[in-house]
Amino acid sequence: MLRPFLFFITQPSSWYKGQQTKTVKSISRCFKIILNSINSMGMPFY
């Protein structure tokens, strides 16, 4: 589940090359929201 997020954060594609910083920040924000929702549901984090 984490691999797509890590891929987009570490391997910037050409389609958002001009807006890389903005895209990485938005992806990171969504990633944190997902992690917080998983943690709040009490699921074990692997």
Coordinates of N, CA and C in Angstrom, one line a residue:
M1 N 0.8 -1.2 0.0 CA 0.0 0.0 0.0 C 0.9 1.3 0.0
L2 N 2.0 1.2 0.7 CA 2.8 2.4 0.8 C 3.7 2.6 -0.5
R3 N 3.9 1.6 -1.3 CA 4.8 1.7 -2.4 C 4.4 2.8 -3.4
P4 N 3.2 2.9 -3.8 CA 2.8 4.0 -4.8 C 3.2 5.3 -4.3
F5 N 2.9 5.6 -3.0 CA 3.2 6.9 -2.5 C 4.7 7.2 -2.5
L6 N 5.5 6.2 -2.0 CA 6.9 6.3 -2.0 C 7.5 6.5 -3.4
F7 N 6.9 5.8 -4.3 CA 7.4 5.9 -5.7 C 7.2 7.3 -6.2
F8 N 6.0 7.9 -6.0 CA 5.8 9.2 -6.5 C 6.6 10.3 -5.8
I9 N 6.9 10.1 -4.5 CA 7.7 11.0 -3.8 C 9.1 11.0 -4.2
T10 N 9.7 9.8 -4.4 CA 11.1 9.6 -4.7 C 11.4 9.6 -6.2
Q11 N 10.4 9.3 -7.1 CA 10.6 9.3 -8.5 C 9.7 10.2 -9.2
P12 N 10.1 11.5 -9.2 CA 9.2 12.5 -9.9 C 9.1 12.2 -11.4
S13 N 7.9 12.2 -11.9 CA 7.7 11.9 -13.3 C 7.7 13.2 -14.1
S14 N 7.8 13.1 -15.4 CA 8.0 14.3 -16.3 C 6.6 15.1 -16.4
W15 N 5.5 14.4 -16.1 CA 4.2 15.1 -16.3 C 4.0 16.2 -15.3
Y16 N 4.7 16.1 -14.1 CA 4.5 17.3 -13.2 C 5.9 17.9 -12.9
K17 N 6.8 17.8 -13.8 CA 8.1 18.3 -13.6 C 8.1 19.8 -13.2
G18 N 7.3 20.6 -13.8 CA 7.2 22.0 -13.5 C 6.6 22.3 -12.2
Q19 N 5.7 21.4 -11.7 CA 5.0 21.6 -10.4 C 5.4 20.5 -9.4
Q20 N 6.7 20.1 -9.5 CA 7.1 19.0 -8.6 C 6.9 19.3 -7.1
T21 N 7.3 20.4 -6.7 CA 7.2 20.7 -5.3 C 5.8 20.7 -4.8
K22 N 4.9 21.4 -5.6 CA 3.5 21.4 -5.2 C 2.9 20.0 -5.2
T23 N 3.2 19.2 -6.1 CA 2.7 17.9 -6.2 C 3.2 17.0 -5.1
V24 N 4.4 17.1 -4.8 CA 5.0 16.3 -3.7 C 4.4 16.7 -2.4
K25 N 4.2 18.0 -2.2 CA 3.5 18.4 -0.9 C 2.1 17.9 -0.8
S26 N 1.3 17.9 -1.9 CA 0.0 17.5 -1.9 C -0.1 16.0 -1.7
I27 N 0.8 15.2 -2.3 CA 0.9 13.8 -2.1 C 1.2 13.5 -0.6
S28 N 2.2 14.2 -0.1 CA 2.6 14.0 1.3 C 1.5 14.3 2.2
R29 N 0.7 15.3 1.9 CA -0.5 15.6 2.8 C -1.5 14.5 2.8
C30 N -1.8 14.0 1.6 CA -2.8 12.9 1.5 C -2.2 11.7 2.2
F31 N -0.9 11.4 2.0 CA -0.3 10.3 2.7 C -0.4 10.4 4.2
K32 N -0.2 11.5 4.8 CA -0.3 11.7 6.2 C -1.8 11.5 6.7
I33 N -2.7 12.0 5.9 CA -4.1 11.8 6.2 C -4.5 10.3 6.2
I34 N -4.0 9.6 5.2 CA -4.3 8.2 5.2 C -3.7 7.5 6.4
L35 N -2.4 7.8 6.7 CA -1.8 7.2 7.9 C -2.5 7.5 9.2
N36 N -3.0 8.7 9.3 CA -3.7 9.1 10.5 C -5.0 8.4 10.6
S37 N -5.7 8.2 9.5 CA -7.0 7.4 9.5 C -6.7 6.0 9.9
I38 N -5.6 5.4 9.3 CA -5.3 4.0 9.7 C -5.0 3.9 11.2
N39 N -4.2 4.8 11.7 CA -3.9 4.8 13.1 C -5.1 5.0 14.0
S40 N -6.0 5.9 13.6 CA -7.2 6.1 14.4 C -8.2 5.0 14.4
M41 N -8.1 4.1 13.4 CA -9.0 2.9 13.4 C -8.4 1.8 14.2
G42 N -7.2 2.0 14.7 CA -6.6 1.0 15.6 C -6.0 -0.2 14.9
M43 N -5.7 0.0 13.6 CA -5.1 -1.1 12.8 C -3.6 -1.1 13.1
P44 N -3.1 -2.3 13.1 CA -1.6 -2.4 13.3 C -0.9 -1.9 12.0
F45 N 0.2 -1.1 12.2 CA 0.9 -0.5 11.1 C 2.1 -1.4 10.7
Y46 N 2.1 -1.9 9.5 CA 3.2 -2.8 9.1 C 4.2 -2.0 8.2

